[in-house]
Amino acid sequence: MKMKSRSHGILIARRQTGGMFEVKIRAILDEIYTRRMELEKVSVCNITDRKATSKIVKKISQRHPLLSLGHLKRIKNKNGELKIILSTQNDVDGPEDLLKTIQNCPGNDLDLNNIIGPVETAEVPKWQPLTRAQFNEACQYWPTAFHEDKQITRALNDELFDLKEREIIEDYLLKSIKLADRCKTNMSCSTGTVIVDPETNHVVATAHDMSSDLQQLRPGDQSNLTGHPLHHAVMVNIDMVARSQGGGAYEIKTESSEKESPFFQPQAVCSNKETKIGPYLCTGYDLYCAQEPCIMCGMALVHSRINRVFYVLPTNDGAFQSKYKIHVTPGLNHNFKVFHVTSNKLTIAVQETFYGNLPSTTETQEPC
């Protein structure tokens, strides 16, 4: 029933927007899913005697298996013409040596000189395709194995979220942009963040950037200067989560109500660290961020075990899209999902918050 409901929601959303969602959510995937197909040169030849095909494939594969190109089929059939891969360009033994060795092998009952054509060079896919687009491109050169990951396909086609989920995501991002409006004194790093428990849809903590030396919680109050180079919004927000679990390291004044302060946290789950209950920091939580986090904040999200990250505005030195992709870096002990979100409402909010009264475009565009 749940799957039917989700599909129904997707269909309704598409009807309402002429086949496309108004809130667009682009998954930031590993480059292996978006890169163009690379090609490698191999030596091939025609099989002139179709009846001997199975024997030829068996003998050549036994003598010279394609270990580096195991995703390729050995035979290509195009318009009734059969071609077989003999070897790669990097093999020590050339194709002629391979054929000669097979021909002179004891017990060989095939006369290769009469059943195969001259050696040629062809280009084949260097690695196995992981997406439908890569598979279609690869098949233009040589038949290849392909096992489609349905979840990746849905992510590439922006089909992971239904209409209601998109509205919730947009609302939390609008909230993060509103928080960013509190720290516009430092345009280069001003941002707001909201951490949410997706299981209950409750806000765990909110924060805005505090790294500017000129930033104040109350205008005109010189005793309340809060600038610190490490107090980026993401870092402060993670600390707010730690406080709710009986931890926390930053000296930041918070209020009991989200309306009274940009720094909000619920009542602590447990004040005794030795008997702490609940998740480890941000395990299972989602982060909504006005701007793409920096490298420092990206690594903090890795260590805090964040579940998903949604952001609106890419940055020049971002951790997930613009410069790096920390969330899918091999070797790290935690990976997570990241999404870049755009919509008309978000574009207008970004325009008003970060660019003042500058002219805005009528179409939704990715901020940059």
Tab-separated table of C-alpha atoms in Angstrom:
chain	number	residue	atom	x	y	z
A	1	MET	CA	0.000	0.000	0.000
A	2	LYS	CA	2.848	2.373	0.781
A	3	MET	CA	4.408	1.913	-2.647
A	4	LYS	CA	1.049	2.570	-4.327
A	5	SER	CA	0.592	5.721	-2.301
A	6	ARG	CA	4.053	7.005	-3.247
A	7	SER	CA	3.500	6.267	-6.935
A	8	HIS	CA	0.109	7.954	-6.786
A	9	GLY	CA	1.709	11.034	-5.235
A	10	ILE	CA	4.326	11.166	-7.976
A	11	LEU	CA	1.663	10.938	-10.668
A	12	ILE	CA	-0.363	13.736	-9.084
A	13	ALA	CA	2.717	15.943	-8.808
A	14	ARG	CA	3.582	15.402	-12.453
A	15	ARG	CA	0.064	16.238	-13.587
A	16	GLN	CA	0.109	19.440	-11.579
A	17	THR	CA	3.405	20.625	-13.078
A	18	GLY	CA	3.091	19.500	-16.669
A	19	GLY	CA	5.212	16.371	-16.251
A	20	MET	CA	7.876	17.919	-14.004
A	21	PHE	CA	8.144	18.711	-10.308
A	22	GLU	CA	8.221	22.365	-9.315
A	23	VAL	CA	10.659	21.451	-6.530
A	24	LYS	CA	13.612	19.816	-8.283
A	25	ILE	CA	15.914	17.618	-6.229
A	26	ARG	CA	19.155	16.592	-7.898
A	27	ALA	CA	21.090	13.801	-6.215
A	28	ILE	CA	24.832	14.537	-6.002
A	29	LEU	CA	26.195	11.121	-6.914
A	30	ASP	CA	29.660	9.700	-7.332
A	31	GLU	CA	31.162	10.648	-10.685
A	32	ILE	CA	31.164	6.984	-11.714
A	33	TYR	CA	27.430	7.359	-12.378
A	34	THR	CA	27.651	10.528	-14.462
A	35	ARG	CA	30.929	10.221	-16.365
A	36	ARG	CA	31.096	9.576	-20.095
A	37	MET	CA	32.183	6.158	-21.276
A	38	GLU	CA	35.936	5.730	-21.741
A	39	LEU	CA	37.188	3.566	-24.587
A	40	GLU	CA	40.084	1.159	-24.904
A	41	LYS	CA	41.656	-0.213	-28.073
A	42	VAL	CA	41.637	-3.958	-28.617
A	43	SER	CA	42.601	-6.355	-31.380
A	44	VAL	CA	39.710	-8.130	-33.094
A	45	CYS	CA	39.094	-10.279	-36.128
A	46	ASN	CA	36.141	-11.572	-38.121
A	47	ILE	CA	34.893	-15.134	-37.796
A	48	THR	CA	34.242	-16.346	-41.319
A	49	ASP	CA	32.952	-19.803	-40.356
A	50	ARG	CA	29.943	-19.282	-38.107
A	51	LYS	CA	29.711	-23.005	-37.294
A	52	ALA	CA	33.127	-22.879	-35.600
A	53	THR	CA	32.262	-19.879	-33.396
A	54	SER	CA	31.787	-21.749	-30.106
A	55	LYS	CA	35.075	-23.657	-30.522
A	56	ILE	CA	36.983	-20.481	-31.416
A	57	VAL	CA	35.602	-18.592	-28.404
A	58	LYS	CA	36.427	-21.468	-26.070
A	59	LYS	CA	40.012	-21.853	-27.244
A	60	ILE	CA	40.797	-18.123	-27.303
A	61	SER	CA	39.149	-17.525	-23.902
A	62	GLN	CA	41.063	-20.395	-22.320
A	63	ARG	CA	44.347	-19.201	-23.728
A	64	HIS	CA	43.781	-15.505	-23.145
A	65	PRO	CA	40.905	-14.500	-20.798
A	66	LEU	CA	39.981	-10.806	-20.809
A	67	LEU	CA	40.589	-10.171	-17.116
A	68	SER	CA	40.582	-6.368	-17.397
A	69	LEU	CA	37.553	-6.357	-19.704
A	70	GLY	CA	35.416	-8.999	-18.045
A	71	HIS	CA	32.295	-6.877	-18.542
A	72	LEU	CA	32.502	-7.307	-22.330
A	73	LYS	CA	31.065	-10.127	-24.354
A	74	ARG	CA	33.725	-11.845	-26.398
A	75	ILE	CA	31.665	-11.830	-29.595
A	76	LYS	CA	30.005	-8.933	-31.384
A	77	ASN	CA	27.302	-9.704	-33.913
A	78	LYS	CA	26.509	-6.762	-36.167
A	79	ASN	CA	24.343	-7.312	-39.206
A	80	GLY	CA	25.323	-10.988	-39.282
A	81	GLU	CA	29.057	-10.214	-39.139
A	82	LEU	CA	30.808	-11.844	-36.181
A	83	LYS	CA	33.839	-10.243	-34.562
A	84	ILE	CA	35.833	-11.644	-31.648
A	85	ILE	CA	38.161	-9.839	-29.247
A	86	LEU	CA	41.637	-11.363	-29.311
A	87	SER	CA	43.650	-9.174	-26.942
A	88	THR	CA	44.135	-5.647	-25.621
A	89	GLN	CA	46.782	-3.201	-26.797
A	90	ASN	CA	48.629	-3.575	-23.484
A	91	ASP	CA	49.057	-7.347	-23.649
A	92	VAL	CA	52.623	-8.605	-23.906
A	93	ASP	CA	51.693	-11.215	-26.497
A	94	GLY	CA	50.231	-9.675	-29.632
A	95	PRO	CA	47.141	-11.073	-31.397
A	96	GLU	CA	49.225	-12.759	-34.087
A	97	ASP	CA	51.281	-14.576	-31.424
A	98	LEU	CA	48.071	-15.653	-29.683
A	99	LEU	CA	46.611	-17.130	-32.874
A	100	LYS	CA	49.880	-18.845	-33.726
A	101	THR	CA	50.072	-20.403	-30.260
A	102	ILE	CA	46.509	-21.724	-30.530
A	103	GLN	CA	47.104	-23.009	-34.053
A	104	ASN	CA	50.233	-24.940	-32.993
A	105	CYS	CA	48.747	-26.198	-29.727
A	106	PRO	CA	48.728	-30.033	-29.512
A	107	GLY	CA	45.285	-31.463	-30.122
A	108	ASN	CA	44.012	-28.399	-31.966
A	109	ASP	CA	41.492	-29.421	-34.617
A	110	LEU	CA	40.833	-25.937	-36.038
A	111	ASP	CA	42.551	-24.344	-38.994
A	112	LEU	CA	42.341	-20.747	-37.878
A	113	ASN	CA	43.757	-19.483	-41.155
A	114	ASN	CA	40.571	-20.584	-42.943
A	115	ILE	CA	37.926	-19.618	-40.392
A	116	ILE	CA	38.982	-16.151	-39.196
A	117	GLY	CA	39.811	-12.938	-40.999
A	118	PRO	CA	42.720	-10.500	-40.643
A	119	VAL	CA	43.422	-8.748	-37.317
A	120	GLU	CA	41.905	-5.287	-36.882
A	121	THR	CA	41.791	-2.616	-34.166
A	122	ALA	CA	38.519	-1.660	-32.473
A	123	GLU	CA	37.449	0.567	-29.576
A	124	VAL	CA	35.480	-0.974	-26.719
A	125	PRO	CA	34.076	0.295	-23.366
A	126	LYS	CA	36.857	0.393	-20.771
A	127	TRP	CA	34.616	-0.229	-17.751
A	128	GLN	CA	31.216	-1.705	-17.019
A	129	PRO	CA	28.304	0.749	-17.394
A	130	LEU	CA	26.432	1.553	-14.178
A	131	THR	CA	23.537	3.554	-15.612
A	132	ARG	CA	21.158	3.199	-18.522
A	133	ALA	CA	22.764	6.171	-20.297
A	134	GLN	CA	26.232	4.629	-19.978
A	135	PHE	CA	24.907	1.285	-21.175
A	136	ASN	CA	23.324	2.821	-24.278
A	137	GLU	CA	26.586	4.593	-25.054
A	138	ALA	CA	28.665	1.452	-24.481
A	139	CYS	CA	26.489	-0.660	-26.781
A	140	GLN	CA	27.350	1.625	-29.666
A	141	TYR	CA	30.862	0.169	-29.523
A	142	TRP	CA	30.604	-3.386	-28.144
A	143	PRO	CA	28.085	-5.627	-26.325
A	144	THR	CA	28.547	-5.369	-22.569
A	145	ALA	CA	27.027	-6.656	-19.358
A	146	PHE	CA	24.726	-4.311	-17.454
A	147	HIS	CA	22.933	-4.741	-14.134
A	148	GLU	CA	20.749	-1.711	-13.488
A	149	ASP	CA	20.547	-0.271	-9.970
A	150	LYS	CA	16.920	0.878	-9.748
A	151	GLN	CA	17.648	3.253	-6.870
A	152	ILE	CA	20.389	5.008	-8.824
A	153	THR	CA	18.094	5.267	-11.834
A	154	ARG	CA	15.402	6.885	-9.709
A	155	ALA	CA	17.948	9.301	-8.248
A	156	LEU	CA	19.177	10.327	-11.700
A	157	ASN	CA	15.598	10.845	-12.877
A	158	ASP	CA	14.571	12.804	-9.747
A	159	GLU	CA	12.023	10.167	-8.713
A	160	LEU	CA	13.066	9.567	-5.097
A	161	PHE	CA	10.585	11.956	-3.476
A	162	ASP	CA	6.840	12.391	-3.807
A	163	LEU	CA	4.998	15.708	-3.758
A	164	LYS	CA	4.480	15.857	0.015
A	165	GLU	CA	8.127	15.062	0.715
A	166	ARG	CA	9.230	17.802	-1.684
A	167	GLU	CA	7.042	20.351	0.100
A	168	ILE	CA	8.559	19.376	3.460
A	169	ILE	CA	12.096	19.619	2.070
A	170	GLU	CA	11.364	23.023	0.559
A	171	ASP	CA	9.911	24.315	3.848
A	172	TYR	CA	12.986	23.326	5.842
A	173	LEU	CA	15.295	24.899	3.244
A	174	LEU	CA	13.276	28.122	3.360
A	175	LYS	CA	13.781	28.048	7.117
A	176	SER	CA	17.549	27.658	6.669
A	177	ILE	CA	17.598	30.645	4.309
A	178	LYS	CA	15.654	32.693	6.860
A	179	LEU	CA	18.277	31.795	9.468
A	180	ALA	CA	21.009	32.884	7.044
A	181	ASP	CA	19.382	36.306	6.896
A	182	ARG	CA	20.520	36.864	10.503
A	183	CYS	CA	24.214	36.839	9.562
A	184	LYS	CA	24.405	38.743	6.281
A	185	THR	CA	27.294	40.852	7.619
A	186	ASN	CA	29.654	38.222	6.219
A	187	MET	CA	28.363	37.408	2.746
A	188	SER	CA	31.061	34.821	2.001
A	189	CYS	CA	29.991	32.389	4.708
A	190	SER	CA	26.549	33.474	5.869
A	191	THR	CA	24.258	30.487	5.993
A	192	GLY	CA	21.631	28.857	8.144
A	193	THR	CA	21.119	25.197	8.957
A	194	VAL	CA	18.328	23.000	10.288
A	195	ILE	CA	18.803	19.432	11.522
A	196	VAL	CA	15.680	17.275	11.455
A	197	ASP	CA	14.760	13.790	12.586
A	198	PRO	CA	12.994	12.402	9.461
A	199	GLU	CA	11.334	9.626	11.445
A	200	THR	CA	9.312	12.099	13.522
A	201	ASN	CA	9.671	15.142	11.238
A	202	HIS	CA	10.724	17.208	14.277
A	203	VAL	CA	13.464	19.854	14.310
A	204	VAL	CA	16.395	18.699	16.457
A	205	ALA	CA	18.427	21.923	16.303
A	206	THR	CA	18.931	25.066	14.225
A	207	ALA	CA	21.834	27.499	13.863
A	208	HIS	CA	23.379	30.177	11.666
A	209	ASP	CA	26.968	31.075	10.880
A	210	MET	CA	28.995	32.638	13.711
A	211	SER	CA	32.447	32.855	12.138
A	212	SER	CA	32.431	36.579	11.320
A	213	ASP	CA	34.384	38.845	13.665
A	214	LEU	CA	31.730	41.531	13.144
A	215	GLN	CA	28.758	39.320	13.872
A	216	GLN	CA	26.581	40.026	16.895
A	217	LEU	CA	23.501	38.377	18.299
A	218	ARG	CA	22.075	41.775	19.274
A	219	PRO	CA	22.896	44.861	17.152
A	220	GLY	CA	24.842	47.456	19.132
A	221	ASP	CA	25.758	45.115	21.986
A	222	GLN	CA	29.564	45.079	21.879
A	223	SER	CA	29.722	42.602	24.756
A	224	ASN	CA	28.007	39.969	22.649
A	225	LEU	CA	30.547	39.590	19.841
A	226	THR	CA	30.554	35.919	18.854
A	227	GLY	CA	32.965	35.614	15.939
A	228	HIS	CA	35.102	32.477	15.808
A	229	PRO	CA	36.713	31.020	12.652
A	230	LEU	CA	35.442	27.513	13.432
A	231	HIS	CA	31.870	28.493	14.248
A	232	HIS	CA	30.343	27.771	10.855
A	233	ALA	CA	26.618	27.094	10.875
A	234	VAL	CA	27.038	23.343	10.392
A	235	MET	CA	29.592	23.106	13.223
A	236	VAL	CA	27.354	25.078	15.582
A	237	ASN	CA	24.324	23.015	14.623
A	238	ILE	CA	26.109	19.724	15.280
A	239	ASP	CA	27.116	21.107	18.673
A	240	MET	CA	23.468	21.930	19.344
A	241	VAL	CA	22.617	18.297	18.610
A	242	ALA	CA	25.382	17.175	20.970
A	243	ARG	CA	23.896	19.405	23.684
A	244	SER	CA	20.530	17.707	23.282
A	245	GLN	CA	22.350	14.442	24.036
A	246	GLY	CA	24.139	15.720	27.122
A	247	GLY	CA	27.308	16.902	25.353
A	248	GLY	CA	28.370	19.980	23.412
A	249	ALA	CA	31.564	22.040	23.457
A	250	TYR	CA	30.740	25.578	22.271
A	251	GLU	CA	29.845	28.376	24.673
A	252	ILE	CA	26.698	29.610	22.935
A	253	LYS	CA	23.675	31.048	24.686
A	254	THR	CA	20.420	29.438	23.615
A	255	GLU	CA	16.797	30.116	24.393
A	256	SER	CA	14.042	27.636	25.099
A	257	SER	CA	11.968	28.793	22.134
A	258	GLU	CA	12.918	28.590	18.495
A	259	LYS	CA	11.207	31.962	17.966
A	260	GLU	CA	13.410	33.716	20.544
A	261	SER	CA	16.786	32.636	19.207
A	262	PRO	CA	18.370	31.338	16.004
A	263	PHE	CA	19.962	28.611	18.129
A	264	PHE	CA	17.320	26.102	19.082
A	265	GLN	CA	17.568	22.737	20.807
A	266	PRO	CA	14.961	20.573	22.514
A	267	GLN	CA	15.271	19.476	26.100
A	268	ALA	CA	18.391	17.361	26.520
A	269	VAL	CA	17.818	13.650	26.088
A	270	CYS	CA	20.184	12.882	28.934
A	271	SER	CA	22.505	15.153	30.922
A	272	ASN	CA	24.666	12.307	32.216
A	273	LYS	CA	27.213	11.358	29.536
A	274	GLU	CA	27.853	7.969	31.146
A	275	THR	CA	24.210	6.972	30.782
A	276	LYS	CA	23.585	8.746	27.467
A	277	ILE	CA	20.762	7.349	25.376
A	278	GLY	CA	19.622	8.090	21.840
A	279	PRO	CA	21.578	8.130	18.572
A	280	TYR	CA	25.238	8.959	18.168
A	281	LEU	CA	25.203	12.680	17.292
A	282	CYS	CA	23.443	13.023	13.902
A	283	THR	CA	22.882	9.353	13.131
A	284	GLY	CA	19.659	9.097	11.114
A	285	TYR	CA	19.186	12.889	10.978
A	286	ASP	CA	18.887	15.151	7.908
A	287	LEU	CA	20.614	18.511	7.450
A	288	TYR	CA	19.006	21.392	5.542
A	289	CYS	CA	21.470	24.092	4.591
A	290	ALA	CA	21.099	27.399	2.743
A	291	GLN	CA	24.575	27.036	1.229
A	292	GLU	CA	26.710	24.047	0.326
A	293	PRO	CA	28.928	23.254	3.349
A	294	CYS	CA	32.692	23.746	3.208
A	295	ILE	CA	35.315	20.997	3.560
A	296	MET	CA	35.621	21.389	7.330
A	297	CYS	CA	31.867	21.139	7.804
A	298	GLY	CA	31.679	18.258	5.334
A	299	MET	CA	34.124	16.215	7.398
A	300	ALA	CA	32.241	17.149	10.570
A	301	LEU	CA	29.108	15.699	8.967
A	302	VAL	CA	31.037	12.513	8.157
A	303	HIS	CA	32.160	12.126	11.774
A	304	SER	CA	28.717	12.976	13.162
A	305	ARG	CA	27.103	10.290	10.948
A	306	ILE	CA	24.562	12.516	9.183
A	307	ASN	CA	21.966	10.679	7.098
A	308	ARG	CA	21.173	13.135	4.282
A	309	VAL	CA	22.090	16.696	3.332
A	310	PHE	CA	19.884	19.096	1.329
A	311	TYR	CA	21.199	22.501	0.235
A	312	VAL	CA	20.187	25.349	-2.072
A	313	LEU	CA	23.184	27.461	-2.999
A	314	PRO	CA	26.415	25.880	-4.370
A	315	THR	CA	29.683	27.514	-3.287
A	316	ASN	CA	33.063	27.839	-4.975
A	317	ASP	CA	34.837	25.549	-2.513
A	318	GLY	CA	31.974	23.282	-1.527
A	319	ALA	CA	32.457	19.832	-0.048
A	320	PHE	CA	29.786	17.970	-2.033
A	321	GLN	CA	29.418	19.370	-5.534
A	322	SER	CA	31.485	22.420	-6.430
A	323	LYS	CA	34.992	21.166	-5.643
A	324	TYR	CA	34.867	17.850	-3.793
A	325	LYS	CA	32.490	14.950	-3.115
A	326	ILE	CA	33.372	14.050	0.439
A	327	HIS	CA	30.106	12.194	0.998
A	328	VAL	CA	31.077	9.460	-1.487
A	329	THR	CA	34.852	9.449	-0.992
A	330	PRO	CA	36.202	5.866	-0.795
A	331	GLY	CA	38.078	5.040	2.394
A	332	LEU	CA	36.045	7.226	4.741
A	333	ASN	CA	34.207	5.376	7.492
A	334	HIS	CA	30.840	6.938	6.640
A	335	ASN	CA	29.071	7.905	3.424
A	336	PHE	CA	25.755	9.705	3.089
A	337	LYS	CA	23.364	11.134	0.511
A	338	VAL	CA	23.466	14.736	-0.694
A	339	PHE	CA	20.864	16.640	-2.733
A	340	HIS	CA	20.869	20.025	-4.461
A	341	VAL	CA	17.365	21.516	-4.377
A	342	THR	CA	15.880	24.273	-6.548
A	343	SER	CA	12.424	25.814	-6.855
A	344	ASN	CA	10.817	29.159	-7.576
A	345	LYS	CA	10.270	29.846	-3.867
A	346	LEU	CA	13.873	28.992	-3.024
A	347	THR	CA	15.195	31.143	-5.861
A	348	ILE	CA	13.193	34.135	-4.636
A	349	ALA	CA	14.285	33.581	-1.027
A	350	VAL	CA	17.949	33.308	-2.062
A	351	GLN	CA	17.600	36.448	-4.183
A	352	GLU	CA	16.163	38.462	-1.315
A	353	THR	CA	18.539	37.129	1.339
A	354	PHE	CA	21.865	37.017	-0.465
A	355	TYR	CA	21.495	39.501	-3.326
A	356	GLY	CA	19.112	42.123	-1.978
A	357	ASN	CA	17.047	43.859	-4.641
A	358	LEU	CA	19.052	42.732	-7.653
A	359	PRO	CA	16.879	41.796	-10.663
A	360	SER	CA	15.763	38.188	-10.603
A	361	THR	CA	15.018	35.886	-13.513
A	362	THR	CA	11.573	34.514	-14.200
A	363	GLU	CA	12.818	30.938	-14.607
A	364	THR	CA	14.110	28.704	-11.863
A	365	GLN	CA	17.879	28.431	-12.181
A	366	GLU	CA	20.558	26.798	-10.123
A	367	PRO	CA	22.103	29.493	-7.907
A	368	CYS	CA	25.787	29.965	-8.338
